[in-house]
mmCIF file of C-alpha atoms in Angstrom:
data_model
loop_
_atom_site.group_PDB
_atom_site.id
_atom_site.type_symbol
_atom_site.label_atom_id
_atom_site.label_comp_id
_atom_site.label_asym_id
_atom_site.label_seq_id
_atom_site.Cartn_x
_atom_site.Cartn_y
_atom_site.Cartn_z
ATOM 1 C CA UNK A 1231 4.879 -33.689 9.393
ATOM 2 C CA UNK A 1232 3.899 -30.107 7.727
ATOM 3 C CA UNK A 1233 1.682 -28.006 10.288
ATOM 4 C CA UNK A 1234 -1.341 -26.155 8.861
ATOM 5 C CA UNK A 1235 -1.760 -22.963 7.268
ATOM 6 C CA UNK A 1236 -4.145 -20.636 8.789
ATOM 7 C CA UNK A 1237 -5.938 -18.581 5.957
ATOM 8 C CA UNK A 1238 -7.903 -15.359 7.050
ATOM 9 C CA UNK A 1239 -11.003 -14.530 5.001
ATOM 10 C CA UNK A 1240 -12.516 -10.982 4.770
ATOM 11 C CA UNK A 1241 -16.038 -11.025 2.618
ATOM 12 C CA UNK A 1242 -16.821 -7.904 0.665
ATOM 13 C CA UNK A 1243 -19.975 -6.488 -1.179
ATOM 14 C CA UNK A 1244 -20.400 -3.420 -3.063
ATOM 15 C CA UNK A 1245 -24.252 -4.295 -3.177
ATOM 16 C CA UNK A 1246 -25.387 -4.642 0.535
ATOM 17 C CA UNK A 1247 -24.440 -2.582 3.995
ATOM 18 C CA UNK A 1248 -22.410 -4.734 5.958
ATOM 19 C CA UNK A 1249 -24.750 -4.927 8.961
ATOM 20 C CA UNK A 1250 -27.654 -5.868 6.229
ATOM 21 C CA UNK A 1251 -29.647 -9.490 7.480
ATOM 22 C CA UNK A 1252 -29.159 -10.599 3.726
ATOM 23 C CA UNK A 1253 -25.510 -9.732 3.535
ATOM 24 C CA UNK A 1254 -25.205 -11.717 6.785
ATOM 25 C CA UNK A 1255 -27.088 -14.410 5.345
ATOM 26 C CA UNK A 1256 -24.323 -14.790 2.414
ATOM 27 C CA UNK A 1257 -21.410 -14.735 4.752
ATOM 28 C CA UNK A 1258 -23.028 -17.615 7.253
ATOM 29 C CA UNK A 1259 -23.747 -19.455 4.366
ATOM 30 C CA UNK A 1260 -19.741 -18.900 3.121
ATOM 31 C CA UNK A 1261 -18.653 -19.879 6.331
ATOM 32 C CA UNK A 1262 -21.082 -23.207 6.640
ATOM 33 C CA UNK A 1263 -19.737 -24.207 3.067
ATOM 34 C CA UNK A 1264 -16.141 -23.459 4.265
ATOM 35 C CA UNK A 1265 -16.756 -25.461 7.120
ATOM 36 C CA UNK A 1266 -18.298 -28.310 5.432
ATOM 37 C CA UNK A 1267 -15.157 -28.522 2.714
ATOM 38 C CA UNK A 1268 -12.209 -27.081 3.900
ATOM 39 C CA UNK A 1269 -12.105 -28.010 7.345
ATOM 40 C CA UNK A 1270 -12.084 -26.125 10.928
ATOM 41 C CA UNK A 1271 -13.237 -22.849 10.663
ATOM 42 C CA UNK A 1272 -13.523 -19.878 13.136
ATOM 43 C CA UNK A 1273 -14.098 -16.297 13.828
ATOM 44 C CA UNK A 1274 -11.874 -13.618 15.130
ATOM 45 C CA UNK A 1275 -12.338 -10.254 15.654
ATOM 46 C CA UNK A 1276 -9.521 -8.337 13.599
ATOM 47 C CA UNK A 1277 -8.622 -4.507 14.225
ATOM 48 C CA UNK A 1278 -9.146 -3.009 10.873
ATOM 49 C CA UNK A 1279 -6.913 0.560 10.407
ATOM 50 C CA UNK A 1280 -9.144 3.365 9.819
ATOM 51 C CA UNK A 1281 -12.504 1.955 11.232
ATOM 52 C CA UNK A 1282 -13.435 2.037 15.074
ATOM 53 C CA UNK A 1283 -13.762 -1.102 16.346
ATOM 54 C CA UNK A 1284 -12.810 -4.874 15.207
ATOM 55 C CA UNK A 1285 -13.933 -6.616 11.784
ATOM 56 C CA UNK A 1286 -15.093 -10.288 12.014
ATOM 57 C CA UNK A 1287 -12.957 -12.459 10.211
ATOM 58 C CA UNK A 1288 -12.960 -15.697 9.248
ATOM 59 C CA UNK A 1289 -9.825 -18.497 9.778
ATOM 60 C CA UNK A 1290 -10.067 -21.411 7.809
ATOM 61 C CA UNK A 1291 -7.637 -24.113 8.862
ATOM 62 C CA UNK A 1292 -5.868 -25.769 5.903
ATOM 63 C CA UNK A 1293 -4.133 -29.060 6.680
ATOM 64 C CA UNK A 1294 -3.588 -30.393 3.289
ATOM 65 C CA UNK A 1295 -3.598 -29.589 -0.290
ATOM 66 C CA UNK A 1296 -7.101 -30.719 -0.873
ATOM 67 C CA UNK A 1297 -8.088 -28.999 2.181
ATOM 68 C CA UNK A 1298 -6.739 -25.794 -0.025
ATOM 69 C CA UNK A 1299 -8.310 -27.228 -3.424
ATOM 70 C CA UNK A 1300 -11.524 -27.213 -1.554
ATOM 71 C CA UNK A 1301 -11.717 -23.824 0.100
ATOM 72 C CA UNK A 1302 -10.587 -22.206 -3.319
ATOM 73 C CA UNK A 1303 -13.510 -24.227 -5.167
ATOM 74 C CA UNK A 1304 -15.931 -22.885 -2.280
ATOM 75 C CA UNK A 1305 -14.598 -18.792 -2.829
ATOM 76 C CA UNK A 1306 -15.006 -19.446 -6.251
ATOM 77 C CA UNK A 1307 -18.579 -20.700 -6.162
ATOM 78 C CA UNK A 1308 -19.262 -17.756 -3.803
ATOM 79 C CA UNK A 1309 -17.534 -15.177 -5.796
ATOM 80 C CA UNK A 1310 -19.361 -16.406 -9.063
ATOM 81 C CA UNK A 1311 -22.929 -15.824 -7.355
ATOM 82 C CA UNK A 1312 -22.710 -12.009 -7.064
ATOM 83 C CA UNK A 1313 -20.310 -10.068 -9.035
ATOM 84 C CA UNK A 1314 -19.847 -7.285 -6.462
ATOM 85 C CA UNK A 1315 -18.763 -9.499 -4.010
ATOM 86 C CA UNK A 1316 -15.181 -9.439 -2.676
ATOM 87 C CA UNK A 1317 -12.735 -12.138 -0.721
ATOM 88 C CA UNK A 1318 -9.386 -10.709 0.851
ATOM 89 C CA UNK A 1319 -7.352 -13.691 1.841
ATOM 90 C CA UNK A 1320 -4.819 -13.249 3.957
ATOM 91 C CA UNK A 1321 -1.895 -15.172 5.001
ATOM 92 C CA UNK A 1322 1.489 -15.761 6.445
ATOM 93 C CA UNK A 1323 4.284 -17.205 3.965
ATOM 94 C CA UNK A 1324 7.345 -19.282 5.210
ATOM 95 C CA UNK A 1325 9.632 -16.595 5.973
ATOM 96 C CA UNK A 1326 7.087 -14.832 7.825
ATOM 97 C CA UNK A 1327 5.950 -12.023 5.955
ATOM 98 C CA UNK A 1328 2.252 -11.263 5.536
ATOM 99 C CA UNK A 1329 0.483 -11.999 1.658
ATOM 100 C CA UNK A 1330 -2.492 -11.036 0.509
ATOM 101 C CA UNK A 1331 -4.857 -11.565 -2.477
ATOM 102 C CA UNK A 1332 -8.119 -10.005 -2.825
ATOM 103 C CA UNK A 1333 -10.743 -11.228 -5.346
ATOM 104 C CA UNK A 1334 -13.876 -9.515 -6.480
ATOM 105 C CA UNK A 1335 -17.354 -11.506 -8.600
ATOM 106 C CA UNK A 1336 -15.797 -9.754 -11.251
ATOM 107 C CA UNK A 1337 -11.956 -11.346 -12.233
ATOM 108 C CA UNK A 1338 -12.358 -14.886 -10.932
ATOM 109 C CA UNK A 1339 -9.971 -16.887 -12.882
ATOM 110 C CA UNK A 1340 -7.304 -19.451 -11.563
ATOM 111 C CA UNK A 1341 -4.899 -17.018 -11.694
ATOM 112 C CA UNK A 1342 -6.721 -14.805 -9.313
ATOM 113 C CA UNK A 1343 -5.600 -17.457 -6.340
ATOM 114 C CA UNK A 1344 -2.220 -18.943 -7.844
ATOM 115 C CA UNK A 1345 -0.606 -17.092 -5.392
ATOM 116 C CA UNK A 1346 -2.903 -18.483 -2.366
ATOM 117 C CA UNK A 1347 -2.167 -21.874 -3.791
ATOM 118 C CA UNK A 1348 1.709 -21.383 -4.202
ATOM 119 C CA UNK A 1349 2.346 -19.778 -1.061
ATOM 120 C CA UNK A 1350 -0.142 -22.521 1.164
ATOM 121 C CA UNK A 1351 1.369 -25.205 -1.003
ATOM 122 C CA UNK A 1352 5.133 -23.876 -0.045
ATOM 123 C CA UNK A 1353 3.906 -24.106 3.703
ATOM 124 C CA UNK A 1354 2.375 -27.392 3.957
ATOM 125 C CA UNK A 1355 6.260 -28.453 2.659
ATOM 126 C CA UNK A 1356 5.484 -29.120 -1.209
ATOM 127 C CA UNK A 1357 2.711 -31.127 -2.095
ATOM 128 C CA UNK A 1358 1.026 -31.369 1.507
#
């Protein structure tokens, strides 16, 4: 039986200060939808290089392909709400190396997460 993928999502805005009660807002509201479709998610604090401190990330658990199917519908639906928004996904492929894709309001197109897809598809073994 495939195990799950673990998915780390990092929101972005070029419209709002991070610590701003309506950016916050968005994120929770990410994170509920997230929740609601895709399956477990969490927070972790991450280091992030060149700023003191950690940056709260989010881990969405991905079990299945239409666990996947469903988190990409919910970044796109996010994305397409504000156009200076931003999602960095990150994740580890099969042989162990890190991938990331990051997607702004801007250039969402199927495309934009065929490589999310591939490499989550790979490691759920195939067609999850």
């Amino acid at each position: 039986m495939a195990m799950g993928v673990e998915v780390t999502i990092e929101p972005g805005t070029g419209r709002f200060d991070p610590s701003d009660q309506r950016w916050l807002d968005q994120v929770a509201a990410l994170h509920a939808a997230l929740a609601e479709e895709a399956g477990k998610v969490s927070r972790r604090a991450a280091p992030k290089p060149g700023r003191k401190g950690a940056v709260d990330a989010v881990v969405v658990a991905l079990g299945s392909s239409g666990a996947l199917t469903a988190a990409v519908s919910c970044f796109k639906a996010w994305l397409a709400r504000d156009k200076t928004r931003t999602l960095t996904v990150t994740w580890t492929d099969q042989a162990g190396a890190e991938k990331v894709v990051k997607v702004s309001g801007n250039n969402i197109d199927q495309a934009s997460f065929q490589a999310l897809a591939e490499g989550v598809r790979n490691r759920l073994g195939g067609d999850g």
